[in-house]
mmCIF file with all atom_site columns, C-alpha atoms and ligand atoms in Angstrom:
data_model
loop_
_atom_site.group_PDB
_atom_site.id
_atom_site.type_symbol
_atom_site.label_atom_id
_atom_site.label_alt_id
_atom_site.label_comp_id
_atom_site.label_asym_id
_atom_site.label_entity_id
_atom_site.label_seq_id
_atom_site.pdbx_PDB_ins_code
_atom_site.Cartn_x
_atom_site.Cartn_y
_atom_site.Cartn_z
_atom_site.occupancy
_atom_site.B_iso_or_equiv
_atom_site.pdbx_formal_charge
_atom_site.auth_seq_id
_atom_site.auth_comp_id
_atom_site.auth_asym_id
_atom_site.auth_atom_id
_atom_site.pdbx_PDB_model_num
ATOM   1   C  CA  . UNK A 1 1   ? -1.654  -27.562 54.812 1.00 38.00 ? 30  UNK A CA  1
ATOM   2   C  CA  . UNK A 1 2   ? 1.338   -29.273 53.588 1.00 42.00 ? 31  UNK A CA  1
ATOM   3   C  CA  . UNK A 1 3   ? -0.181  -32.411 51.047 1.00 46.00 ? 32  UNK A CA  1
ATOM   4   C  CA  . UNK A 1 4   ? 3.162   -34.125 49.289 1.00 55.00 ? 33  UNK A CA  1
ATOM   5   C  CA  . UNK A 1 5   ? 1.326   -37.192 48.259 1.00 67.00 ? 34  UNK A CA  1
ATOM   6   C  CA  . UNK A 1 6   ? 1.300   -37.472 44.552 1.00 91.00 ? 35  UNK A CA  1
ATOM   7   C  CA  . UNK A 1 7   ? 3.904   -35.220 44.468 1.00 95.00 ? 36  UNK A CA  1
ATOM   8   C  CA  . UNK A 1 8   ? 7.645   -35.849 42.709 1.00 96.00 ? 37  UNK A CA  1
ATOM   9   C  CA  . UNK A 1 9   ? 10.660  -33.491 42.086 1.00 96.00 ? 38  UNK A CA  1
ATOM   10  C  CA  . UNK A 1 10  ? 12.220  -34.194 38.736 1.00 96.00 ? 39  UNK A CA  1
ATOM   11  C  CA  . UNK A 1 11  ? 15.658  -32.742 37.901 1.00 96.00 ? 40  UNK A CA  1
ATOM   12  C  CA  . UNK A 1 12  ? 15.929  -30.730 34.461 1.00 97.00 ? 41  UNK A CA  1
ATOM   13  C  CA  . UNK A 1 13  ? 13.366  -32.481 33.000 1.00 98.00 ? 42  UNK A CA  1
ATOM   14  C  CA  . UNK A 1 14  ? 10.375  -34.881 33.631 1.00 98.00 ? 43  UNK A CA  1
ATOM   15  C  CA  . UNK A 1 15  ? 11.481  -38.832 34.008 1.00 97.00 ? 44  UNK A CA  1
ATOM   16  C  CA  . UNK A 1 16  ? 11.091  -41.305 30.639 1.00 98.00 ? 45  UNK A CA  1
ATOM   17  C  CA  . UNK A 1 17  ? 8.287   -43.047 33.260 1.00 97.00 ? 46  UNK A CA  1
ATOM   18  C  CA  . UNK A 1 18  ? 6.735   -39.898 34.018 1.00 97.00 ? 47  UNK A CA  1
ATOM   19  C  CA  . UNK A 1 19  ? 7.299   -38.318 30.388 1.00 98.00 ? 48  UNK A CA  1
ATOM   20  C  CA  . UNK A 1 20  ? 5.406   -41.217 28.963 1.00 98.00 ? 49  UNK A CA  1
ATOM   21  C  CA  . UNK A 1 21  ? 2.388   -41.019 31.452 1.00 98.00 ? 50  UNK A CA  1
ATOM   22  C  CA  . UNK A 1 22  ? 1.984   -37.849 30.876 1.00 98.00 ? 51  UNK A CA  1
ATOM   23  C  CA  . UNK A 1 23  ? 1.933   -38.546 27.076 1.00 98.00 ? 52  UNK A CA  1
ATOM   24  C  CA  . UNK A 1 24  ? -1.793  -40.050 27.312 1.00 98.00 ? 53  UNK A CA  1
ATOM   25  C  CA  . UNK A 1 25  ? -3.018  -37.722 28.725 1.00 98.00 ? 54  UNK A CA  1
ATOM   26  C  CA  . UNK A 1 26  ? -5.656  -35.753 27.356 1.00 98.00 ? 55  UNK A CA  1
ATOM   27  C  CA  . UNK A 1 27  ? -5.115  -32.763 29.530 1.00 98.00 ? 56  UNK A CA  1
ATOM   28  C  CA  . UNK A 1 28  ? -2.279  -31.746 32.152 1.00 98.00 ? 57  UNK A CA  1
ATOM   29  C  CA  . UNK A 1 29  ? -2.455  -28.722 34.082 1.00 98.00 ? 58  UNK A CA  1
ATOM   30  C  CA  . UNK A 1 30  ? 0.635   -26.369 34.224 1.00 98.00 ? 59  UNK A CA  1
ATOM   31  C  CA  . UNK A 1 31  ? 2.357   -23.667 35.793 1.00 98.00 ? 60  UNK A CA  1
ATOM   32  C  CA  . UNK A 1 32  ? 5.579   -22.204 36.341 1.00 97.00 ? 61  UNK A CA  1
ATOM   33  C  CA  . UNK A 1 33  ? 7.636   -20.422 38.843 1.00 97.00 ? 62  UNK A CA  1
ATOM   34  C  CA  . UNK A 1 34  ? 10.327  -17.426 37.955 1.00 97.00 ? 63  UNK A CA  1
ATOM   35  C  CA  . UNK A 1 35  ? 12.397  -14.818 39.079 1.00 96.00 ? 64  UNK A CA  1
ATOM   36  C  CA  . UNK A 1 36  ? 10.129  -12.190 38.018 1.00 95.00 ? 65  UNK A CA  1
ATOM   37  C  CA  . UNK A 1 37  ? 7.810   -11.290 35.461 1.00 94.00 ? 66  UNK A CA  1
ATOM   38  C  CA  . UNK A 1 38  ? 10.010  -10.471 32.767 1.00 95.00 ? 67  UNK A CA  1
ATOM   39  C  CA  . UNK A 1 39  ? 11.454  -13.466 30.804 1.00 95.00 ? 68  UNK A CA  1
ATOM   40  C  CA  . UNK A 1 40  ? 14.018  -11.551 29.544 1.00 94.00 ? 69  UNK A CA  1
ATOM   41  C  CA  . UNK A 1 41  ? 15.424  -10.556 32.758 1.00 96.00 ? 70  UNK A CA  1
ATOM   42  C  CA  . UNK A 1 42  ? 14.112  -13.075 35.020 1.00 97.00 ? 71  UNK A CA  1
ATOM   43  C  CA  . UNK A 1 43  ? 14.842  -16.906 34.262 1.00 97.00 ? 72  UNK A CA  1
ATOM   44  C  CA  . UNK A 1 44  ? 12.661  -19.856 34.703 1.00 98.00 ? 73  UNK A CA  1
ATOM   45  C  CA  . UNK A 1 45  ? 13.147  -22.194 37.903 1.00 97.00 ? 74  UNK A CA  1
ATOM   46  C  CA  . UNK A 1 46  ? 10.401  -24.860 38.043 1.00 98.00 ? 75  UNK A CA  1
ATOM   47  C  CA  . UNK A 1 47  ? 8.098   -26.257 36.184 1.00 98.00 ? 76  UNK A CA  1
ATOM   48  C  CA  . UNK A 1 48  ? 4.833   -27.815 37.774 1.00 98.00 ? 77  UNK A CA  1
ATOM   49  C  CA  . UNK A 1 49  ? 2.592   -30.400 35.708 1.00 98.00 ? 78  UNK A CA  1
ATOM   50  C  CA  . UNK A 1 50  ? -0.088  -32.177 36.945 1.00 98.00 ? 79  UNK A CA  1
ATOM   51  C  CA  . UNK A 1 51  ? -2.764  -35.216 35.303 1.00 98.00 ? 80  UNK A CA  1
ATOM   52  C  CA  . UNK A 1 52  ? -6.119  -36.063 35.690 1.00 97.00 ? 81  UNK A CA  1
ATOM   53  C  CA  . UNK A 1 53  ? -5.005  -38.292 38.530 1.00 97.00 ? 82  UNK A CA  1
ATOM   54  C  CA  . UNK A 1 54  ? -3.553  -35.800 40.548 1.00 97.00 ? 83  UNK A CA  1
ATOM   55  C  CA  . UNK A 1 55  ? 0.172   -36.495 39.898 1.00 97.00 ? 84  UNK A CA  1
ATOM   56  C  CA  . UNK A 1 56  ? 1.873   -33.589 40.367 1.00 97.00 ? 85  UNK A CA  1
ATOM   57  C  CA  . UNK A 1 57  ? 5.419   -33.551 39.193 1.00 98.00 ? 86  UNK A CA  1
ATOM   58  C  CA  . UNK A 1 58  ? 8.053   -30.273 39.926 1.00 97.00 ? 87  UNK A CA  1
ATOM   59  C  CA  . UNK A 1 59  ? 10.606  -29.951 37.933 1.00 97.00 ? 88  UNK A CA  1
ATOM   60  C  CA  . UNK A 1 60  ? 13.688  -27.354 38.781 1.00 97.00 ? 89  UNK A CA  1
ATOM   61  C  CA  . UNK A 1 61  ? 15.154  -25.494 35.960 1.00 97.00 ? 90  UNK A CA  1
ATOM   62  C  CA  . UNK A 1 62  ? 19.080  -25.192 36.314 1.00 97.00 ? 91  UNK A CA  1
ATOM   63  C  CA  . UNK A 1 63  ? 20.230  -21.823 35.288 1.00 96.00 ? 92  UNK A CA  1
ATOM   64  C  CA  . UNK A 1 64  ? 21.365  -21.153 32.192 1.00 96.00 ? 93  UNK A CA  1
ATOM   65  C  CA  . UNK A 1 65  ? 19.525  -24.545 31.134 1.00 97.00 ? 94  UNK A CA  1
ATOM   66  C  CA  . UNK A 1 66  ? 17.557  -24.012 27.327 1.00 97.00 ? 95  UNK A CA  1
ATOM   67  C  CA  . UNK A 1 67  ? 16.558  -27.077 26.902 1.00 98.00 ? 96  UNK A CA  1
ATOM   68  C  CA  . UNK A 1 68  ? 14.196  -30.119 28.638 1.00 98.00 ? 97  UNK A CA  1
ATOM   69  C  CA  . UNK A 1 69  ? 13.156  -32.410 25.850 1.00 98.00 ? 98  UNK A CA  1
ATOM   70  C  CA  . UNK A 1 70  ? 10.297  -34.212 27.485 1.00 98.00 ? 99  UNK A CA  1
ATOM   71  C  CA  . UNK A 1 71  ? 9.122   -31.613 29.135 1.00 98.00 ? 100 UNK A CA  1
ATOM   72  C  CA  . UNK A 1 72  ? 8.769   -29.307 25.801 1.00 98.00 ? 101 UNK A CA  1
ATOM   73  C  CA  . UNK A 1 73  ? 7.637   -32.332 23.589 1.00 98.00 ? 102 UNK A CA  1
ATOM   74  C  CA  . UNK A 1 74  ? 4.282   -32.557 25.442 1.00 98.00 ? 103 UNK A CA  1
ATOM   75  C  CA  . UNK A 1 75  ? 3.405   -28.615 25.521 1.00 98.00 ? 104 UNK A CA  1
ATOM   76  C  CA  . UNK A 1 76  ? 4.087   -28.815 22.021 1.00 98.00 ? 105 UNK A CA  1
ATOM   77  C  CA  . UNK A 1 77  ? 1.731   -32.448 21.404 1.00 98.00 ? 106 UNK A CA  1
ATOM   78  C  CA  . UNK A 1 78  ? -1.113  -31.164 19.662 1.00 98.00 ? 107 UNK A CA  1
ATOM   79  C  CA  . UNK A 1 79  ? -3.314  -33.894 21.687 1.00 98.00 ? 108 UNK A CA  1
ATOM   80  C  CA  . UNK A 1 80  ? -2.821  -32.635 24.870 1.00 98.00 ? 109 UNK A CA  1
ATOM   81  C  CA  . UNK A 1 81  ? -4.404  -29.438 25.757 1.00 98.00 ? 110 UNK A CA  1
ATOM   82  C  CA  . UNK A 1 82  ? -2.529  -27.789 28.559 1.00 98.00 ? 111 UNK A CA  1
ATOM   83  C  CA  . UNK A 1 83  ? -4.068  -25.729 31.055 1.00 98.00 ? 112 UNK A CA  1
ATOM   84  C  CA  . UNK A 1 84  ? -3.004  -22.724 32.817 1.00 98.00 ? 113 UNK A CA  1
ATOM   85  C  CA  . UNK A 1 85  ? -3.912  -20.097 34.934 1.00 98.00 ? 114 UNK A CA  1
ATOM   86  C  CA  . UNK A 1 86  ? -2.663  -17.077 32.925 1.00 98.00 ? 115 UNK A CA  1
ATOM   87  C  CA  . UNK A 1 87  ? -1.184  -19.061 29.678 1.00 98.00 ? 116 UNK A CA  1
ATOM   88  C  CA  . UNK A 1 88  ? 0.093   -15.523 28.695 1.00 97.00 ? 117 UNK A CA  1
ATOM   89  C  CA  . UNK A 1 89  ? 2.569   -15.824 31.264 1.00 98.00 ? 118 UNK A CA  1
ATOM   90  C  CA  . UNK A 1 90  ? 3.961   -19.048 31.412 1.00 98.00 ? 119 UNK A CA  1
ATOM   91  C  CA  . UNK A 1 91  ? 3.655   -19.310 27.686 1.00 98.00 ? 120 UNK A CA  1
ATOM   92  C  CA  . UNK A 1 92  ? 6.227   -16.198 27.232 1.00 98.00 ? 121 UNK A CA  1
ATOM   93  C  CA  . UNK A 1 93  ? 8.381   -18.039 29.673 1.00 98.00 ? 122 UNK A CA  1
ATOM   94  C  CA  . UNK A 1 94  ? 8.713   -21.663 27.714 1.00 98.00 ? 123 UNK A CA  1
ATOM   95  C  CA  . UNK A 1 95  ? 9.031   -19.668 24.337 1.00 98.00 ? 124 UNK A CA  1
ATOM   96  C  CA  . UNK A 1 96  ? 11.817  -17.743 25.489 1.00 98.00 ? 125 UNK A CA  1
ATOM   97  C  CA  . UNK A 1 97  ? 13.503  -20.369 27.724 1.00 98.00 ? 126 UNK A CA  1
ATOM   98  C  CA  . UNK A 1 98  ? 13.354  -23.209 25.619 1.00 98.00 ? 127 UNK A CA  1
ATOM   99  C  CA  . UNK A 1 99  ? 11.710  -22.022 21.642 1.00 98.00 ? 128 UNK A CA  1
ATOM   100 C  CA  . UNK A 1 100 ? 8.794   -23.754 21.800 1.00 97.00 ? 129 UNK A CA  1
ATOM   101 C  CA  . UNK A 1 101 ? 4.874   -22.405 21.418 1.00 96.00 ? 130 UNK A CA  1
ATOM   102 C  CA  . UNK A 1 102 ? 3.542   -24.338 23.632 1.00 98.00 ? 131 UNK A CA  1
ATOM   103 C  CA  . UNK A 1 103 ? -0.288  -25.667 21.694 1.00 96.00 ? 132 UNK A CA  1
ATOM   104 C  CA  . UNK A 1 104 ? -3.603  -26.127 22.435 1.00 98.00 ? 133 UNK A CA  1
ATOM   105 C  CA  . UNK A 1 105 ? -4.001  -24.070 25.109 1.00 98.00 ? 134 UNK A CA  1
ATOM   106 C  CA  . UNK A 1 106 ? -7.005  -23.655 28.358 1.00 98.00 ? 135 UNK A CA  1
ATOM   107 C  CA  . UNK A 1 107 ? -6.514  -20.425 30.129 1.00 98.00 ? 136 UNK A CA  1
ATOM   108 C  CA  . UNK A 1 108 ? -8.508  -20.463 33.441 1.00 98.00 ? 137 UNK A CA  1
ATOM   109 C  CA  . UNK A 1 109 ? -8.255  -17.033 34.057 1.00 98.00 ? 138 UNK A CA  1
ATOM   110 C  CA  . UNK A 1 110 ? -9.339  -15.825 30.613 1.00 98.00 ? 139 UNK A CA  1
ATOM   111 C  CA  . UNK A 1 111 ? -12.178 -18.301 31.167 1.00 98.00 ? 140 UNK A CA  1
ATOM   112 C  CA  . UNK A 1 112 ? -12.779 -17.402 34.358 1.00 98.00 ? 141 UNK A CA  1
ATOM   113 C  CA  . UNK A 1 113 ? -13.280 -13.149 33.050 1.00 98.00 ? 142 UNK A CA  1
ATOM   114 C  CA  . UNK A 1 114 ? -15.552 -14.557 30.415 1.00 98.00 ? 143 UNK A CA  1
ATOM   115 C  CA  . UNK A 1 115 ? -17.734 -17.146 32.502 1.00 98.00 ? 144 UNK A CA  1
ATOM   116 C  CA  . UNK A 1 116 ? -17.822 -14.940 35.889 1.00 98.00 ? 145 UNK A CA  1
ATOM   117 C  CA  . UNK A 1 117 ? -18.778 -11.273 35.130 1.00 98.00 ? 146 UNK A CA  1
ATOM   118 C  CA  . UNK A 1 118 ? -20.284 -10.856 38.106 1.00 98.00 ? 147 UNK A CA  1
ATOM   119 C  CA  . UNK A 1 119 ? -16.929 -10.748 39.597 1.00 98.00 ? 148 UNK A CA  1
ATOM   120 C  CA  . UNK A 1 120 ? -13.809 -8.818  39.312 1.00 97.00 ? 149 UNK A CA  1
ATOM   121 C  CA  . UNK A 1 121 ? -11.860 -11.545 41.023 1.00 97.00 ? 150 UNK A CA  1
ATOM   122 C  CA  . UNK A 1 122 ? -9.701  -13.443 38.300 1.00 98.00 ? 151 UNK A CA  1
ATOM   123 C  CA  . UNK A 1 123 ? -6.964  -14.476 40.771 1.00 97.00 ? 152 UNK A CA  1
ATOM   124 C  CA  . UNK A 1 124 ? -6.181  -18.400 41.245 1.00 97.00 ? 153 UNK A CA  1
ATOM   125 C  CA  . UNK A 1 125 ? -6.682  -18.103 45.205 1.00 96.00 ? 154 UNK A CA  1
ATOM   126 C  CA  . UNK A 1 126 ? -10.647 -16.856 44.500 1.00 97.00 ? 155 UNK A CA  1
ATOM   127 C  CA  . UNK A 1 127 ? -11.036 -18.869 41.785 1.00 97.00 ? 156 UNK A CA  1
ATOM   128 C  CA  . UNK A 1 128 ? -10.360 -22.409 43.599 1.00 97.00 ? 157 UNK A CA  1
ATOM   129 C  CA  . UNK A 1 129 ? -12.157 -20.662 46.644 1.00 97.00 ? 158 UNK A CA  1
ATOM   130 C  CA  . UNK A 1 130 ? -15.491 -20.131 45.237 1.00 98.00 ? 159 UNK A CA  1
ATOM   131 C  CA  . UNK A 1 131 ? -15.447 -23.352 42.548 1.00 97.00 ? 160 UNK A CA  1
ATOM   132 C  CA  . UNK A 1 132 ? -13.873 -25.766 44.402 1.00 97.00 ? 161 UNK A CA  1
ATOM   133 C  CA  . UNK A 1 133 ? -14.503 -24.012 48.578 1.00 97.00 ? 162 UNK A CA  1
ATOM   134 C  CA  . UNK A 1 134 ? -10.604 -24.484 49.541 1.00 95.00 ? 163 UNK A CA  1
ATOM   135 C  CA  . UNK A 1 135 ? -8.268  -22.107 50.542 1.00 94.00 ? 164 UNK A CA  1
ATOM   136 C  CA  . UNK A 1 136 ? -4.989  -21.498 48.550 1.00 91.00 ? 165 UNK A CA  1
ATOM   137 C  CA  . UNK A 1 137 ? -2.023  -20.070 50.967 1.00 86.00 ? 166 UNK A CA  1
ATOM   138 C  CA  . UNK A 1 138 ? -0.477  -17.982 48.381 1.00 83.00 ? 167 UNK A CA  1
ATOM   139 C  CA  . UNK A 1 139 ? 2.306   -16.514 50.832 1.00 81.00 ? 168 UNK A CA  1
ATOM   140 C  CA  . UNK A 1 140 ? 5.298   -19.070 49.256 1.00 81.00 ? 169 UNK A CA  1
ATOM   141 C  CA  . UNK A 1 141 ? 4.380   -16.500 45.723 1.00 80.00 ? 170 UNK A CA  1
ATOM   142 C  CA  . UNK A 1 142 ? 6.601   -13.908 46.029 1.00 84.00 ? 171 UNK A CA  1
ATOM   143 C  CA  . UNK A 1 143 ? 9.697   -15.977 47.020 1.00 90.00 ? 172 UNK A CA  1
ATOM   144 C  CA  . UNK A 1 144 ? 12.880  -16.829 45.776 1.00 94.00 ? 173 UNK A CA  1
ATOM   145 C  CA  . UNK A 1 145 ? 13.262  -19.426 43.575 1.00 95.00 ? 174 UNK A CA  1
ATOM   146 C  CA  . UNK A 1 146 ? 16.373  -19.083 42.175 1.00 94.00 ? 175 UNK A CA  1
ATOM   147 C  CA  . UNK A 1 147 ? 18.011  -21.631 44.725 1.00 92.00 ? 176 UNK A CA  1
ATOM   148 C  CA  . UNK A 1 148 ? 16.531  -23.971 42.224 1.00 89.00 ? 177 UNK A CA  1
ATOM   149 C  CA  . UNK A 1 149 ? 18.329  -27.751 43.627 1.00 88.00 ? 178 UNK A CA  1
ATOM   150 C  CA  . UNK A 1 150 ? 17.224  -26.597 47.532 1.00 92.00 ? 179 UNK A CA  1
ATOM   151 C  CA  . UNK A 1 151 ? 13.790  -25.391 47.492 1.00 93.00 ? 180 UNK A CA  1
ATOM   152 C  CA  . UNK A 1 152 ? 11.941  -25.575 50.827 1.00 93.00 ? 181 UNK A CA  1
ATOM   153 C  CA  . UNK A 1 153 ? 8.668   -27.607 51.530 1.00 91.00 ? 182 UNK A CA  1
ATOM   154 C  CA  . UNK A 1 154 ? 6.772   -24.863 51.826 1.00 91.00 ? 183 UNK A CA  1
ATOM   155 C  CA  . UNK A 1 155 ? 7.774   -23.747 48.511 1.00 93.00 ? 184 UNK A CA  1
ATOM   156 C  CA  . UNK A 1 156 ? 7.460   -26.822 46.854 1.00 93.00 ? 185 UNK A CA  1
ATOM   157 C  CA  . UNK A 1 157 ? 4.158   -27.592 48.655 1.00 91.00 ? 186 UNK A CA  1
ATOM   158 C  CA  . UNK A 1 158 ? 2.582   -23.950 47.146 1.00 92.00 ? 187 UNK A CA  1
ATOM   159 C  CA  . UNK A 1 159 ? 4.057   -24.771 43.653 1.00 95.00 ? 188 UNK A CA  1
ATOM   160 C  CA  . UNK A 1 160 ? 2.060   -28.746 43.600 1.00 95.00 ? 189 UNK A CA  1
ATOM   161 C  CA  . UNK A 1 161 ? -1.257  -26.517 45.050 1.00 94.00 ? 190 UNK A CA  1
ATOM   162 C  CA  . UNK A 1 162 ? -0.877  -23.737 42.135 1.00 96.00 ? 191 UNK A CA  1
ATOM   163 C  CA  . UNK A 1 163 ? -1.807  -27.077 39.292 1.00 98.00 ? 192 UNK A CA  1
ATOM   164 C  CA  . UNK A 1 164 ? -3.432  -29.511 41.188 1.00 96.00 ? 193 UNK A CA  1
ATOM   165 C  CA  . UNK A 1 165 ? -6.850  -27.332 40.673 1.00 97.00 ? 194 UNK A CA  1
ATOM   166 C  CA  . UNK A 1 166 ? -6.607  -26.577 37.551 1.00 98.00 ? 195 UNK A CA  1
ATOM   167 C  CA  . UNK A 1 167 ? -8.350  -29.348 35.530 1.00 98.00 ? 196 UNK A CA  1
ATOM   168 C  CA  . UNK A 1 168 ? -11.157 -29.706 38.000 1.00 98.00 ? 197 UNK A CA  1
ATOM   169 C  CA  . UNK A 1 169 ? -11.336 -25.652 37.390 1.00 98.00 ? 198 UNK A CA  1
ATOM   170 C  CA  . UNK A 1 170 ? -11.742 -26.200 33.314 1.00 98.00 ? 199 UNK A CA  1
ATOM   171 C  CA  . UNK A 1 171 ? -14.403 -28.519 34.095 1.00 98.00 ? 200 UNK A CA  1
ATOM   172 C  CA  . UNK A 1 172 ? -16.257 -26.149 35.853 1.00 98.00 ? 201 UNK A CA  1
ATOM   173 C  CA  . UNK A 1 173 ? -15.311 -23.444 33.814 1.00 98.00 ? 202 UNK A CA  1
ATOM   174 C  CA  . UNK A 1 174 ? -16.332 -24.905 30.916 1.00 98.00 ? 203 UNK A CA  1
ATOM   175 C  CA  . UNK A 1 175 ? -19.869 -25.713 32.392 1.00 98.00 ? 204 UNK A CA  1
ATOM   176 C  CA  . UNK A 1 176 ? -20.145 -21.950 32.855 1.00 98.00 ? 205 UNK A CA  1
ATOM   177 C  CA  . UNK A 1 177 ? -19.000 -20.965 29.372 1.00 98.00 ? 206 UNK A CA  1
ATOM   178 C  CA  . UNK A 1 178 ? -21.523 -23.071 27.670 1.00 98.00 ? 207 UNK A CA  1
ATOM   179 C  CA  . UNK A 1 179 ? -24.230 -22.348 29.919 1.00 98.00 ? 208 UNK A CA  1
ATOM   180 C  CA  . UNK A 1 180 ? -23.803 -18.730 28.969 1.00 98.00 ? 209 UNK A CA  1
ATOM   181 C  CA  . UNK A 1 181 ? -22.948 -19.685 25.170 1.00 98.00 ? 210 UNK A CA  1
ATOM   182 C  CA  . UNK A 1 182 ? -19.423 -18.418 25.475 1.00 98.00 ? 211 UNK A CA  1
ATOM   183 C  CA  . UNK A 1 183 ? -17.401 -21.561 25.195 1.00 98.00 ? 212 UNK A CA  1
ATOM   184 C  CA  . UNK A 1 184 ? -16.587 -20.500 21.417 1.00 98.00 ? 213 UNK A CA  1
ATOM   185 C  CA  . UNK A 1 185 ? -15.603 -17.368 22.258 1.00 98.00 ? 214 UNK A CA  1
ATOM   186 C  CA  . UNK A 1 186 ? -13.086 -18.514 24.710 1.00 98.00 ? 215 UNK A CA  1
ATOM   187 C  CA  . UNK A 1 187 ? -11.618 -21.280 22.548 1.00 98.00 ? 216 UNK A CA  1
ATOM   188 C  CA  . UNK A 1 188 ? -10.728 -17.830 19.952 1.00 98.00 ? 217 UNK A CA  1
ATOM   189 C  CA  . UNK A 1 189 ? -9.738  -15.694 22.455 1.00 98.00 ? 218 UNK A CA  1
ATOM   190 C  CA  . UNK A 1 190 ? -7.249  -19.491 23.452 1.00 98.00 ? 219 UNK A CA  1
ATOM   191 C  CA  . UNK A 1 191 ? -6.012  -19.047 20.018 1.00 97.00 ? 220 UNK A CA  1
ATOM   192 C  CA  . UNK A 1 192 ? -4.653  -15.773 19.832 1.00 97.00 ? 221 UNK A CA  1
ATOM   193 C  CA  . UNK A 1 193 ? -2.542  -16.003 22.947 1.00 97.00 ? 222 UNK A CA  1
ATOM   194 C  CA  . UNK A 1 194 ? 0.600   -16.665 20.659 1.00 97.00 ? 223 UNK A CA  1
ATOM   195 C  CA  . UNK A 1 195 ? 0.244   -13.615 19.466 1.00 97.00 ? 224 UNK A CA  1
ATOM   196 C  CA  . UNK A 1 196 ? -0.247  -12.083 23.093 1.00 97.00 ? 225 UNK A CA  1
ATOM   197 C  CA  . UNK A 1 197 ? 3.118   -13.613 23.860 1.00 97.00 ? 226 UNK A CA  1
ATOM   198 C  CA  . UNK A 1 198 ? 5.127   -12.536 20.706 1.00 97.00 ? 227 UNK A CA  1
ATOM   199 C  CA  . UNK A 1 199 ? 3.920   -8.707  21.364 1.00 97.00 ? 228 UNK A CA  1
ATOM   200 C  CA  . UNK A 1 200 ? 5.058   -9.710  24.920 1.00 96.00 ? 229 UNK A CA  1
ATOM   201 C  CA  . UNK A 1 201 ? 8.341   -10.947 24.270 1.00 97.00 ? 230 UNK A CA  1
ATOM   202 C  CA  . UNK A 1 202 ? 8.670   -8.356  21.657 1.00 97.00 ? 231 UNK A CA  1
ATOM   203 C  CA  . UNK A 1 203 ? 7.876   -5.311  24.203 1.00 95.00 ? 232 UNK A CA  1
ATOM   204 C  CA  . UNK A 1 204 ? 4.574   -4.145  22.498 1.00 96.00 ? 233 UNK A CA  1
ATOM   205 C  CA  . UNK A 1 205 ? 1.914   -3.100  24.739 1.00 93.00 ? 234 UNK A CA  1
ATOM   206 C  CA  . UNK A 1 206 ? -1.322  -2.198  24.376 1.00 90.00 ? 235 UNK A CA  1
ATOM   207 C  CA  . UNK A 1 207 ? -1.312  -2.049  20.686 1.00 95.00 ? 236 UNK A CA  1
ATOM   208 C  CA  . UNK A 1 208 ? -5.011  -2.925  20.609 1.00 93.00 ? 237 UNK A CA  1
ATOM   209 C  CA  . UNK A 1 209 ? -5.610  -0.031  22.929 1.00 93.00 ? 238 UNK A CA  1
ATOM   210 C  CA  . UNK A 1 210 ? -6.995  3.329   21.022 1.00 92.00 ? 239 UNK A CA  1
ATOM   211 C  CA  . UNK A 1 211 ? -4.065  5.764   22.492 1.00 83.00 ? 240 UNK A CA  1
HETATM 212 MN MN1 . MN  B 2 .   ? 2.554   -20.603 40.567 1.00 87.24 ? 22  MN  B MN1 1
#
């Protein structure tokens, strides 16, 4: 299952090569791998970003690192809309980690709970099952990544899987949304996920809820 073509490890930060790509892009899929799922607590280790063309680049996060200048330049670049399976996540992470609110944003799972109702499968592994028929192995997840400069294949290998679906999934995604007249609904719900991740990072929860 191991497929490392395409695939590049980038210390700290994408390459000026790379960076510059990735630039012209008019969307790059992304996704992140922590310590656990509170940013406070739990730092970031890699970064995964992947084009159009299937490029998939990793990039390991040295601790205590708070800055990646390349990297945060295009999540901020209001011409590239990045796209990620659970924005409200990753989103958190890069605005704690490094200060920037990362803009425009695609979140296929949010689309995903507004195109598929007649599931209650959100999760990346059934998503790219059903809309693209492969099988994620999703067993590298719950592993350590805190060794940041020695990560194993396997690792690395699950990381490059978890964005190289994710712009064919928007496609299809978006198909579904505007089929069911949604699309606009999606794109507002895309828009207040800053303010999902400020409650986040600010320990709110629930505050829509009516208890
Ligand atoms: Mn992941």
């Amino acid at each position: 299952m191991t497929n490392l073509d395409d695939f590049q490890v980038c210390e700290g930060d994408l390459d000026e090569e790379t960076f510059k790509r990735y630039q012209q892009a008019d969307v790059l899929a992304v996704d992140t791998e922590t310590m656990g799922l509170i940013p406070q607590r739990d730092r970031l280790c890699l970064v995964q970003v992947c084009d159009a063309q299937g490029l998939v680049t990793a990039i390991p996060i040295a601790k205590g690192q708070t800055t990646a200048p390349y990297l945060t330049q295009l999540m901020e670049d209001q011409k590239i809309v990045k796209i990620f399976h659970y924005a409200r996540f990753d989103v958190a992470q890069f605005q704690h980690t490094f200060g920037v609110l990362t803009q425009p944003i695609f979140c296929t799972k949010i689309a995903s709970k507004l195109a598929r109702t007649y599931t209650s499968s959100h999760g990346l592994k059934a998503l790219v099952q059903e809309l693209e028929g492969i099988e994620l192995d999703k067993s590298s997840q719950s592993s350590d990544w805190g060794n940041v400069s020695n990560l194993s294949l396997e690792q690395l290998s699950y990381a490059a899987n978890d964005v190289r679906y994710l712009i064919s999934l928007r496609e299809k995604l978006m198909e579904m949304l505007g089929r069911e007249e949604r699309l606009e609904l999606a794109y507002r719900c895309f828009q207040c996920l800053p303010v999902f991740v400020d409650l986040d990072l600010s320990h709110f929860k629930d505050i829509f809820q009516h208890k």
